[in-house]
mmCIF file of N, CA and C in Angstrom:
data_model
loop_
_atom_site.group_PDB
_atom_site.id
_atom_site.type_symbol
_atom_site.label_atom_id
_atom_site.label_comp_id
_atom_site.label_asym_id
_atom_site.label_seq_id
_atom_site.Cartn_x
_atom_site.Cartn_y
_atom_site.Cartn_z
ATOM 1 N N UNK I 1 -2.391 27.390 -118.107
ATOM 2 C CA UNK I 1 -2.651 28.376 -117.070
ATOM 3 C C UNK I 1 -1.327 29.020 -116.666
ATOM 4 N N UNK I 2 -1.370 30.321 -116.423
ATOM 5 C CA UNK I 2 -0.184 30.978 -115.917
ATOM 6 C C UNK I 2 -0.584 32.131 -115.001
ATOM 7 N N UNK I 3 0.332 32.596 -114.148
ATOM 8 C CA UNK I 3 -0.002 33.624 -113.158
ATOM 9 C C UNK I 3 -0.305 34.988 -113.759
ATOM 10 N N UNK I 4 0.009 35.222 -115.024
ATOM 11 C CA UNK I 4 -0.332 36.495 -115.653
ATOM 12 C C UNK I 4 -1.827 36.555 -115.967
ATOM 13 N N UNK I 5 -2.428 35.400 -116.226
ATOM 14 C CA UNK I 5 -3.851 35.336 -116.530
ATOM 15 C C UNK I 5 -4.706 35.094 -115.289
ATOM 16 N N UNK I 6 -4.172 34.340 -114.351
ATOM 17 C CA UNK I 6 -4.904 33.983 -113.130
ATOM 18 C C UNK I 6 -4.037 34.393 -111.944
ATOM 19 N N UNK I 7 -4.386 35.513 -111.347
ATOM 20 C CA UNK I 7 -3.544 36.150 -110.327
ATOM 21 C C UNK I 7 -3.198 35.223 -109.165
ATOM 22 N N UNK I 8 -4.161 34.503 -108.636
ATOM 23 C CA UNK I 8 -3.931 33.722 -107.413
ATOM 24 C C UNK I 8 -3.654 32.247 -107.672
ATOM 25 N N UNK I 9 -3.164 31.908 -108.839
ATOM 26 C CA UNK I 9 -2.968 30.503 -109.198
ATOM 27 C C UNK I 9 -2.019 29.777 -108.237
ATOM 28 N N UNK I 10 -1.048 30.487 -107.689
ATOM 29 C CA UNK I 10 -0.066 29.826 -106.828
ATOM 30 C C UNK I 10 -0.419 29.874 -105.346
ATOM 31 N N UNK I 11 -1.604 30.385 -105.007
ATOM 32 C CA UNK I 11 -2.030 30.281 -103.609
ATOM 33 C C UNK I 11 -2.128 28.799 -103.278
ATOM 34 N N UNK I 12 -1.705 28.437 -102.120
ATOM 35 C CA UNK I 12 -1.648 27.025 -101.749
ATOM 36 C C UNK I 12 -3.000 26.395 -101.516
ATOM 37 N N UNK I 13 -2.973 25.109 -101.313
ATOM 38 C CA UNK I 13 -4.166 24.348 -100.977
ATOM 39 C C UNK I 13 -4.325 24.274 -99.469
ATOM 40 N N UNK I 14 -5.391 23.636 -99.038
ATOM 41 C CA UNK I 14 -5.671 23.537 -97.618
ATOM 42 C C UNK I 14 -5.456 22.142 -97.077
ATOM 43 N N UNK I 15 -5.292 22.084 -95.772
ATOM 44 C CA UNK I 15 -5.173 20.821 -95.055
ATOM 45 C C UNK I 15 -6.158 20.852 -93.896
ATOM 46 N N UNK I 16 -6.995 19.832 -93.824
ATOM 47 C CA UNK I 16 -7.935 19.702 -92.724
ATOM 48 C C UNK I 16 -7.560 18.514 -91.863
ATOM 49 N N UNK I 17 -7.627 18.716 -90.553
ATOM 50 C CA UNK I 17 -7.287 17.662 -89.601
ATOM 51 C C UNK I 17 -8.523 17.370 -88.754
ATOM 52 N N UNK I 18 -8.931 16.105 -88.735
ATOM 53 C CA UNK I 18 -10.092 15.713 -87.950
ATOM 54 C C UNK I 18 -10.148 14.205 -87.799
ATOM 55 N N UNK I 19 -10.863 13.776 -86.790
ATOM 56 C CA UNK I 19 -11.025 12.336 -86.547
ATOM 57 C C UNK I 19 -12.323 11.894 -87.225
ATOM 58 N N UNK I 20 -12.226 11.499 -88.490
ATOM 59 C CA UNK I 20 -13.410 11.221 -89.300
ATOM 60 C C UNK I 20 -14.081 9.891 -88.985
ATOM 61 N N UNK I 21 -13.371 8.972 -88.338
ATOM 62 C CA UNK I 21 -13.980 7.691 -87.977
ATOM 63 C C UNK I 21 -14.087 7.502 -86.468
ATOM 64 N N UNK I 22 -13.830 8.564 -85.715
ATOM 65 C CA UNK I 22 -13.958 8.575 -84.244
ATOM 66 C C UNK I 22 -13.185 7.450 -83.556
ATOM 67 N N UNK I 23 -11.948 7.208 -84.040
ATOM 68 C CA UNK I 23 -11.105 6.191 -83.405
ATOM 69 C C UNK I 23 -10.048 6.809 -82.484
ATOM 70 N N UNK I 24 -10.100 8.134 -82.302
ATOM 71 C CA UNK I 24 -9.143 8.814 -81.429
ATOM 72 C C UNK I 24 -7.870 9.261 -82.127
ATOM 73 N N UNK I 25 -7.727 8.964 -83.415
ATOM 74 C CA UNK I 25 -6.547 9.368 -84.193
ATOM 75 C C UNK I 25 -6.942 10.432 -85.208
ATOM 76 N N UNK I 26 -6.111 11.447 -85.352
ATOM 77 C CA UNK I 26 -6.403 12.544 -86.269
ATOM 78 C C UNK I 26 -6.075 12.157 -87.716
ATOM 79 N N UNK I 27 -7.070 12.253 -88.581
ATOM 80 C CA UNK I 27 -6.935 11.939 -89.995
ATOM 81 C C UNK I 27 -6.661 13.227 -90.767
ATOM 82 N N UNK I 28 -6.206 13.110 -92.026
ATOM 83 C CA UNK I 28 -5.793 14.266 -92.815
ATOM 84 C C UNK I 28 -6.549 14.352 -94.134
ATOM 85 N N UNK I 29 -7.027 15.560 -94.452
ATOM 86 C CA UNK I 29 -7.685 15.835 -95.734
ATOM 87 C C UNK I 29 -6.904 16.949 -96.426
ATOM 88 N N UNK I 30 -6.443 16.688 -97.648
ATOM 89 C CA UNK I 30 -5.688 17.662 -98.437
ATOM 90 C C UNK I 30 -6.521 18.089 -99.631
ATOM 91 N N UNK I 31 -6.637 19.407 -99.859
ATOM 92 C CA UNK I 31 -7.336 19.870 -101.050
ATOM 93 C C UNK I 31 -6.414 19.756 -102.253
ATOM 94 N N UNK I 32 -7.006 19.572 -103.418
ATOM 95 C CA UNK I 32 -6.260 19.494 -104.664
ATOM 96 C C UNK I 32 -6.853 20.447 -105.674
ATOM 97 N N UNK I 33 -6.071 20.789 -106.681
ATOM 98 C CA UNK I 33 -6.620 21.663 -107.718
ATOM 99 C C UNK I 33 -6.499 20.989 -109.074
ATOM 100 N N UNK I 34 -5.290 20.744 -109.535
ATOM 101 C CA UNK I 34 -5.126 20.016 -110.799
ATOM 102 C C UNK I 34 -5.066 18.509 -110.552
ATOM 103 N N UNK I 35 -5.220 18.137 -109.293
ATOM 104 C CA UNK I 35 -5.265 16.739 -108.864
ATOM 105 C C UNK I 35 -6.450 16.598 -107.904
ATOM 106 N N UNK I 36 -6.934 15.387 -107.677
ATOM 107 C CA UNK I 36 -8.042 15.217 -106.731
ATOM 108 C C UNK I 36 -7.632 15.556 -105.293
ATOM 109 N N UNK I 37 -8.613 15.901 -104.493
ATOM 110 C CA UNK I 37 -8.393 16.041 -103.049
ATOM 111 C C UNK I 37 -8.114 14.644 -102.499
ATOM 112 N N UNK I 38 -7.508 14.573 -101.325
ATOM 113 C CA UNK I 38 -7.149 13.274 -100.733
ATOM 114 C C UNK I 38 -7.519 13.221 -99.257
ATOM 115 N N UNK I 39 -8.025 12.068 -98.824
ATOM 116 C CA UNK I 39 -8.318 11.801 -97.421
ATOM 117 C C UNK I 39 -7.492 10.610 -96.970
ATOM 118 N N UNK I 40 -6.706 10.835 -95.925
ATOM 119 C CA UNK I 40 -5.840 9.789 -95.378
ATOM 120 C C UNK I 40 -6.296 9.451 -93.966
ATOM 121 N N UNK I 41 -6.607 8.186 -93.757
ATOM 122 C CA UNK I 41 -7.021 7.680 -92.458
ATOM 123 C C UNK I 41 -5.788 7.325 -91.644
ATOM 124 N N UNK I 42 -5.709 7.851 -90.440
ATOM 125 C CA UNK I 42 -4.582 7.608 -89.542
ATOM 126 C C UNK I 42 -4.706 6.200 -88.953
ATOM 127 N N UNK I 43 -3.707 5.374 -89.227
ATOM 128 C CA UNK I 43 -3.689 3.997 -88.728
ATOM 129 C C UNK I 43 -2.816 3.846 -87.481
ATOM 130 N N UNK I 44 -2.209 4.954 -87.031
ATOM 131 C CA UNK I 44 -1.309 4.930 -85.882
ATOM 132 C C UNK I 44 0.131 4.726 -86.322
ATOM 133 N N UNK I 45 1.085 5.039 -85.427
ATOM 134 C CA UNK I 45 2.520 4.895 -85.717
ATOM 135 C C UNK I 45 2.934 5.600 -87.006
ATOM 136 N N UNK I 46 2.342 6.774 -87.276
ATOM 137 C CA UNK I 46 2.659 7.579 -88.460
ATOM 138 C C UNK I 46 2.397 6.838 -89.777
ATOM 139 N N UNK I 47 1.417 5.943 -89.771
ATOM 140 C CA UNK I 47 1.004 5.240 -90.976
ATOM 141 C C UNK I 47 -0.391 5.728 -91.353
ATOM 142 N N UNK I 48 -0.572 6.048 -92.645
ATOM 143 C CA UNK I 48 -1.837 6.568 -93.136
ATOM 144 C C UNK I 48 -2.285 5.781 -94.357
ATOM 145 N N UNK I 49 -3.610 5.605 -94.486
ATOM 146 C CA UNK I 49 -4.181 4.887 -95.632
ATOM 147 C C UNK I 49 -5.003 5.864 -96.467
ATOM 148 N N UNK I 50 -4.771 5.893 -97.766
ATOM 149 C CA UNK I 50 -5.545 6.722 -98.681
ATOM 150 C C UNK I 50 -6.918 6.076 -98.874
ATOM 151 N N UNK I 51 -7.947 6.716 -98.335
ATOM 152 C CA UNK I 51 -9.311 6.184 -98.445
ATOM 153 C C UNK I 51 -10.200 7.112 -99.275
ATOM 154 N N UNK I 52 -9.595 7.984 -100.040
ATOM 155 C CA UNK I 52 -10.322 9.014 -100.789
ATOM 156 C C UNK I 52 -11.470 8.443 -101.607
ATOM 157 N N UNK I 53 -11.200 7.492 -102.464
ATOM 158 C CA UNK I 53 -12.229 6.933 -103.353
ATOM 159 C C UNK I 53 -13.318 6.219 -102.548
ATOM 160 N N UNK I 54 -12.911 5.432 -101.558
ATOM 161 C CA UNK I 54 -13.886 4.708 -100.741
ATOM 162 C C UNK I 54 -14.807 5.664 -99.997
ATOM 163 N N UNK I 55 -14.245 6.770 -99.514
ATOM 164 C CA UNK I 55 -15.010 7.741 -98.730
ATOM 165 C C UNK I 55 -15.847 8.668 -99.608
ATOM 166 N N UNK I 56 -15.472 8.804 -100.893
ATOM 167 C CA UNK I 56 -16.219 9.649 -101.823
ATOM 168 C C UNK I 56 -15.950 11.133 -101.673
ATOM 169 N N UNK I 57 -14.680 11.500 -101.454
ATOM 170 C CA UNK I 57 -14.329 12.906 -101.196
ATOM 171 C C UNK I 57 -13.245 13.429 -102.128
ATOM 172 N N UNK I 58 -13.309 13.065 -103.400
ATOM 173 C CA UNK I 58 -12.266 13.421 -104.370
ATOM 174 C C UNK I 58 -12.256 14.894 -104.769
ATOM 175 N N UNK I 59 -13.346 15.615 -104.530
ATOM 176 C CA UNK I 59 -13.389 17.031 -104.867
ATOM 177 C C UNK I 59 -14.130 17.366 -106.146
ATOM 178 N N UNK I 60 -14.677 16.380 -106.841
ATOM 179 C CA UNK I 60 -15.536 16.569 -108.009
ATOM 180 C C UNK I 60 -14.875 17.331 -109.153
ATOM 181 N N UNK I 61 -13.558 17.259 -109.264
ATOM 182 C CA UNK I 61 -12.857 17.917 -110.366
ATOM 183 C C UNK I 61 -12.795 19.424 -110.271
ATOM 184 N N UNK I 62 -13.021 19.957 -109.085
ATOM 185 C CA UNK I 62 -12.987 21.407 -108.893
ATOM 186 C C UNK I 62 -11.610 21.841 -108.396
ATOM 187 N N UNK I 63 -11.331 23.131 -108.495
ATOM 188 C CA UNK I 63 -10.045 23.693 -108.049
ATOM 189 C C UNK I 63 -10.208 24.056 -106.577
ATOM 190 N N UNK I 64 -9.900 23.109 -105.702
ATOM 191 C CA UNK I 64 -10.102 23.291 -104.263
ATOM 192 C C UNK I 64 -8.986 24.139 -103.662
ATOM 193 N N UNK I 65 -9.361 24.958 -102.738
ATOM 194 C CA UNK I 65 -8.392 25.835 -102.083
ATOM 195 C C UNK I 65 -8.370 25.540 -100.582
ATOM 196 N N UNK I 66 -9.317 26.050 -99.844
ATOM 197 C CA UNK I 66 -9.332 25.865 -98.395
ATOM 198 C C UNK I 66 -10.278 24.756 -97.978
ATOM 199 N N UNK I 67 -10.072 24.268 -96.767
ATOM 200 C CA UNK I 67 -10.939 23.239 -96.210
ATOM 201 C C UNK I 67 -11.170 23.534 -94.729
ATOM 202 N N UNK I 68 -12.410 23.343 -94.297
ATOM 203 C CA UNK I 68 -12.767 23.486 -92.886
ATOM 204 C C UNK I 68 -13.365 22.173 -92.417
ATOM 205 N N UNK I 69 -12.970 21.765 -91.237
ATOM 206 C CA UNK I 69 -13.531 20.565 -90.623
ATOM 207 C C UNK I 69 -14.504 21.039 -89.546
ATOM 208 N N UNK I 70 -15.746 20.582 -89.651
ATOM 209 C CA UNK I 70 -16.798 21.050 -88.752
ATOM 210 C C UNK I 70 -17.845 19.947 -88.607
ATOM 211 N N UNK I 71 -18.397 19.809 -87.424
ATOM 212 C CA UNK I 71 -19.538 18.909 -87.248
ATOM 213 C C UNK I 71 -20.790 19.773 -87.432
ATOM 214 N N UNK I 72 -21.122 20.030 -88.678
ATOM 215 C CA UNK I 72 -22.156 21.020 -88.999
ATOM 216 C C UNK I 72 -23.555 20.594 -88.568
ATOM 217 N N UNK I 73 -23.814 19.298 -88.526
ATOM 218 C CA UNK I 73 -25.142 18.817 -88.135
ATOM 219 C C UNK I 73 -25.181 18.279 -86.708
ATOM 220 N N UNK I 74 -24.102 18.483 -85.958
ATOM 221 C CA UNK I 74 -24.024 18.139 -84.539
ATOM 222 C C UNK I 74 -24.391 16.672 -84.260
ATOM 223 N N UNK I 75 -23.884 15.759 -85.122
ATOM 224 C CA UNK I 75 -24.154 14.336 -84.927
ATOM 225 C C UNK I 75 -22.950 13.584 -84.355
ATOM 226 N N UNK I 76 -21.893 14.329 -83.989
ATOM 227 C CA UNK I 76 -20.705 13.700 -83.430
ATOM 228 C C UNK I 76 -19.721 13.199 -84.469
ATOM 229 N N UNK I 77 -19.997 13.482 -85.750
ATOM 230 C CA UNK I 77 -19.117 13.057 -86.841
ATOM 231 C C UNK I 77 -18.570 14.283 -87.568
ATOM 232 N N UNK I 78 -17.258 14.301 -87.798
ATOM 233 C CA UNK I 78 -16.617 15.431 -88.473
ATOM 234 C C UNK I 78 -16.997 15.470 -89.950
ATOM 235 N N UNK I 79 -17.434 16.653 -90.412
ATOM 236 C CA UNK I 79 -17.800 16.888 -91.801
ATOM 237 C C UNK I 79 -16.709 17.742 -92.453
ATOM 238 N N UNK I 80 -16.730 17.827 -93.790
ATOM 239 C CA UNK I 80 -15.673 18.522 -94.542
ATOM 240 C C UNK I 80 -16.309 19.561 -95.462
ATOM 241 N N UNK I 81 -15.883 20.831 -95.318
ATOM 242 C CA UNK I 81 -16.350 21.892 -96.214
ATOM 243 C C UNK I 81 -15.172 22.356 -97.059
ATOM 244 N N UNK I 82 -15.305 22.239 -98.381
ATOM 245 C CA UNK I 82 -14.219 22.545 -99.313
ATOM 246 C C UNK I 82 -14.575 23.806 -100.105
ATOM 247 N N UNK I 83 -13.674 24.796 -100.076
ATOM 248 C CA UNK I 83 -13.842 26.028 -100.852
ATOM 249 C C UNK I 83 -13.168 25.855 -102.207
ATOM 250 N N UNK I 84 -13.856 26.286 -103.259
ATOM 251 C CA UNK I 84 -13.369 26.118 -104.628
ATOM 252 C C UNK I 84 -13.263 27.464 -105.342
ATOM 253 N N UNK I 85 -12.397 27.529 -106.347
ATOM 254 C CA UNK I 85 -12.094 28.794 -107.003
ATOM 255 C C UNK I 85 -11.599 28.584 -108.432
ATOM 256 N N UNK I 86 -11.021 29.578 -109.034
ATOM 257 C CA UNK I 86 -10.298 29.661 -110.304
ATOM 258 C C UNK I 86 -11.180 29.611 -111.545
ATOM 259 N N UNK I 87 -11.988 28.570 -111.721
ATOM 260 C CA UNK I 87 -12.688 28.378 -112.985
ATOM 261 C C UNK I 87 -13.688 29.495 -113.289
ATOM 262 N N UNK I 88 -13.805 29.842 -114.566
ATOM 263 C CA UNK I 88 -14.756 30.880 -114.993
ATOM 264 C C UNK I 88 -16.194 30.396 -114.862
ATOM 265 N N UNK I 89 -16.421 29.110 -115.120
ATOM 266 C CA UNK I 89 -17.752 28.519 -114.989
ATOM 267 C C UNK I 89 -18.097 28.415 -113.501
ATOM 268 N N UNK I 90 -19.099 29.171 -113.068
ATOM 269 C CA UNK I 90 -19.433 29.198 -111.640
ATOM 270 C C UNK I 90 -19.871 27.839 -111.103
ATOM 271 N N UNK I 91 -20.393 26.957 -111.948
ATOM 272 C CA UNK I 91 -20.787 25.625 -111.480
ATOM 273 C C UNK I 91 -19.563 24.804 -111.072
ATOM 274 N N UNK I 92 -18.416 25.081 -111.681
ATOM 275 C CA UNK I 92 -17.190 24.369 -111.307
ATOM 276 C C UNK I 92 -16.536 24.986 -110.076
ATOM 277 N N UNK I 93 -17.086 26.108 -109.608
ATOM 278 C CA UNK I 93 -16.558 26.764 -108.405
ATOM 279 C C UNK I 93 -17.422 26.482 -107.174
ATOM 280 N N UNK I 94 -18.506 25.764 -107.341
ATOM 281 C CA UNK I 94 -19.389 25.536 -106.189
ATOM 282 C C UNK I 94 -18.645 24.847 -105.054
ATOM 283 N N UNK I 95 -18.822 25.373 -103.864
ATOM 284 C CA UNK I 95 -18.204 24.756 -102.696
ATOM 285 C C UNK I 95 -18.905 23.440 -102.375
ATOM 286 N N UNK I 96 -18.184 22.563 -101.696
ATOM 287 C CA UNK I 96 -18.666 21.217 -101.390
ATOM 288 C C UNK I 96 -18.768 21.056 -99.878
ATOM 289 N N UNK I 97 -19.874 20.514 -99.420
ATOM 290 C CA UNK I 97 -20.030 20.169 -98.008
ATOM 291 C C UNK I 97 -20.227 18.660 -97.918
ATOM 292 N N UNK I 98 -19.152 17.973 -97.569
ATOM 293 C CA UNK I 98 -19.222 16.523 -97.413
ATOM 294 C C UNK I 98 -19.714 16.205 -96.005
ATOM 295 N N UNK I 99 -20.927 15.674 -95.921
ATOM 296 C CA UNK I 99 -21.500 15.274 -94.635
ATOM 297 C C UNK I 99 -21.121 13.828 -94.359
ATOM 298 N N UNK I 100 -20.533 13.613 -93.194
ATOM 299 C CA UNK I 100 -20.090 12.289 -92.764
ATOM 300 C C UNK I 100 -21.320 11.423 -92.502
ATOM 301 N N UNK I 101 -21.418 10.308 -93.219
ATOM 302 C CA UNK I 101 -22.545 9.384 -93.099
ATOM 303 C C UNK I 101 -22.275 8.251 -92.120
ATOM 304 N N UNK I 102 -21.095 8.260 -91.500
ATOM 305 C CA UNK I 102 -20.715 7.206 -90.572
ATOM 306 C C UNK I 102 -19.736 6.238 -91.209
ATOM 307 N N UNK I 103 -19.309 5.265 -90.434
ATOM 308 C CA UNK I 103 -18.282 4.331 -90.889
ATOM 309 C C UNK I 103 -18.901 2.991 -91.281
ATOM 310 N N UNK I 104 -18.212 2.303 -92.200
ATOM 311 C CA UNK I 104 -18.660 0.965 -92.593
ATOM 312 C C UNK I 104 -17.993 -0.068 -91.683
ATOM 313 N N UNK I 105 -18.175 -1.342 -91.971
ATOM 314 C CA UNK I 105 -17.650 -2.408 -91.106
ATOM 315 C C UNK I 105 -16.122 -2.429 -91.058
ATOM 316 N N UNK I 106 -15.457 -1.810 -92.059
ATOM 317 C CA UNK I 106 -13.989 -1.726 -92.049
ATOM 318 C C UNK I 106 -13.487 -0.445 -91.380
ATOM 319 N N UNK I 107 -14.399 0.356 -90.841
ATOM 320 C CA UNK I 107 -14.016 1.597 -90.172
ATOM 321 C C UNK I 107 -13.748 2.754 -91.113
ATOM 322 N N UNK I 108 -14.206 2.631 -92.369
ATOM 323 C CA UNK I 108 -14.019 3.687 -93.372
ATOM 324 C C UNK I 108 -15.221 4.638 -93.320
ATOM 325 N N UNK I 109 -14.988 5.936 -93.097
ATOM 326 C CA UNK I 109 -16.110 6.879 -93.133
ATOM 327 C C UNK I 109 -16.556 7.136 -94.571
ATOM 328 N N UNK I 110 -17.847 7.382 -94.746
ATOM 329 C CA UNK I 110 -18.396 7.690 -96.060
ATOM 330 C C UNK I 110 -19.089 9.045 -95.988
ATOM 331 N N UNK I 111 -18.999 9.794 -97.095
ATOM 332 C CA UNK I 111 -19.487 11.164 -97.119
ATOM 333 C C UNK I 111 -20.449 11.378 -98.285
ATOM 334 N N UNK I 112 -21.325 12.379 -98.115
ATOM 335 C CA UNK I 112 -22.281 12.768 -99.154
ATOM 336 C C UNK I 112 -22.255 14.289 -99.259
ATOM 337 N N UNK I 113 -22.155 14.809 -100.496
ATOM 338 C CA UNK I 113 -22.181 16.260 -100.692
ATOM 339 C C UNK I 113 -23.596 16.762 -100.439
ATOM 340 N N UNK I 114 -23.723 17.645 -99.456
ATOM 341 C CA UNK I 114 -25.022 18.206 -99.103
ATOM 342 C C UNK I 114 -24.958 19.734 -99.027
ATOM 343 N N UNK I 115 -24.052 20.339 -99.781
ATOM 344 C CA UNK I 115 -23.901 21.799 -99.754
ATOM 345 C C UNK I 115 -25.205 22.502 -100.137
ATOM 346 N N UNK I 116 -25.912 21.989 -101.127
ATOM 347 C CA UNK I 116 -27.174 22.603 -101.545
ATOM 348 C C UNK I 116 -28.179 22.563 -100.397
ATOM 349 N N UNK I 117 -28.275 21.433 -99.712
ATOM 350 C CA UNK I 117 -29.227 21.269 -98.612
ATOM 351 C C UNK I 117 -28.982 22.264 -97.477
ATOM 352 N N UNK I 118 -27.725 22.624 -97.272
ATOM 353 C CA UNK I 118 -27.360 23.538 -96.193
ATOM 354 C C UNK I 118 -27.192 24.980 -96.678
ATOM 355 N N UNK I 119 -27.447 25.247 -97.951
ATOM 356 C CA UNK I 119 -27.299 26.593 -98.500
ATOM 357 C C UNK I 119 -25.855 27.054 -98.576
ATOM 358 N N UNK I 120 -24.926 26.104 -98.711
ATOM 359 C CA UNK I 120 -23.496 26.427 -98.717
ATOM 360 C C UNK I 120 -22.802 26.101 -100.033
ATOM 361 N N UNK I 121 -23.561 25.928 -101.099
ATOM 362 C CA UNK I 121 -22.965 25.645 -102.416
ATOM 363 C C UNK I 121 -22.598 26.971 -103.095
ATOM 364 N N UNK I 122 -21.751 27.728 -102.445
ATOM 365 C CA UNK I 122 -21.331 29.054 -102.891
ATOM 366 C C UNK I 122 -20.687 28.951 -104.273
ATOM 367 N N UNK I 123 -21.060 29.859 -105.189
ATOM 368 C CA UNK I 123 -20.572 29.845 -106.573
ATOM 369 C C UNK I 123 -19.508 30.911 -106.816
ATOM 370 N N UNK I 124 -18.960 31.487 -105.780
ATOM 371 C CA UNK I 124 -17.996 32.583 -105.910
ATOM 372 C C UNK I 124 -16.571 32.053 -105.939
ATOM 373 N N UNK I 125 -15.619 32.951 -105.954
ATOM 374 C CA UNK I 125 -14.202 32.568 -105.845
ATOM 375 C C UNK I 125 -13.885 32.426 -104.357
ATOM 376 N N UNK I 126 -14.016 31.242 -103.819
ATOM 377 C CA UNK I 126 -13.828 31.012 -102.381
ATOM 378 C C UNK I 126 -12.404 30.584 -102.084
ATOM 379 N N UNK I 127 -11.886 31.107 -101.001
ATOM 380 C CA UNK I 127 -10.554 30.716 -100.564
ATOM 381 C C UNK I 127 -10.614 29.909 -99.275
ATOM 382 N N UNK I 128 -11.407 30.363 -98.301
ATOM 383 C CA UNK I 128 -11.441 29.690 -97.006
ATOM 384 C C UNK I 128 -12.737 30.023 -96.307
ATOM 385 N N UNK I 129 -13.204 29.131 -95.469
ATOM 386 C CA UNK I 129 -14.406 29.352 -94.659
ATOM 387 C C UNK I 129 -14.075 29.040 -93.209
ATOM 388 N N UNK I 130 -14.804 29.651 -92.307
ATOM 389 C CA UNK I 130 -14.621 29.419 -90.890
ATOM 390 C C UNK I 130 -16.006 29.226 -90.277
ATOM 391 N N UNK I 131 -16.137 28.301 -89.361
ATOM 392 C CA UNK I 131 -17.402 28.032 -88.697
ATOM 393 C C UNK I 131 -17.233 28.261 -87.195
ATOM 394 N N UNK I 132 -18.277 28.803 -86.568
ATOM 395 C CA UNK I 132 -18.258 28.992 -85.112
ATOM 396 C C UNK I 132 -19.697 29.081 -84.618
ATOM 397 N N UNK I 133 -19.873 28.912 -83.333
ATOM 398 C CA UNK I 133 -21.198 29.165 -82.746
ATOM 399 C C UNK I 133 -21.016 29.740 -81.364
#
């Protein structure tokens, strides 16, 4: 891949900040493109734990760009909406809506992609989304 063939290849990734396990500490979600997305749980004192695999939010091998943190189903749990781009195959560009399913006994939040259920599995070249009411 090079910028002569793909104009926006060097546009940066996104960072989402939210309290995904409702412990009062802000956790971090980083989008990835040639690498998986990452979710870091804030343990306090500037210590973070990579819980990406446990939480199920790796990004499905898509070229993620922007991320929005929103409680889309109003259940008191922060959800993650990931915008995807670059690939010619529109199925690899589908946006992801990770719905927070709650925390397990270790305080790890778990997520399920429900973009189709919410009509948000956009197949376009997405950069960023914003939610409001």
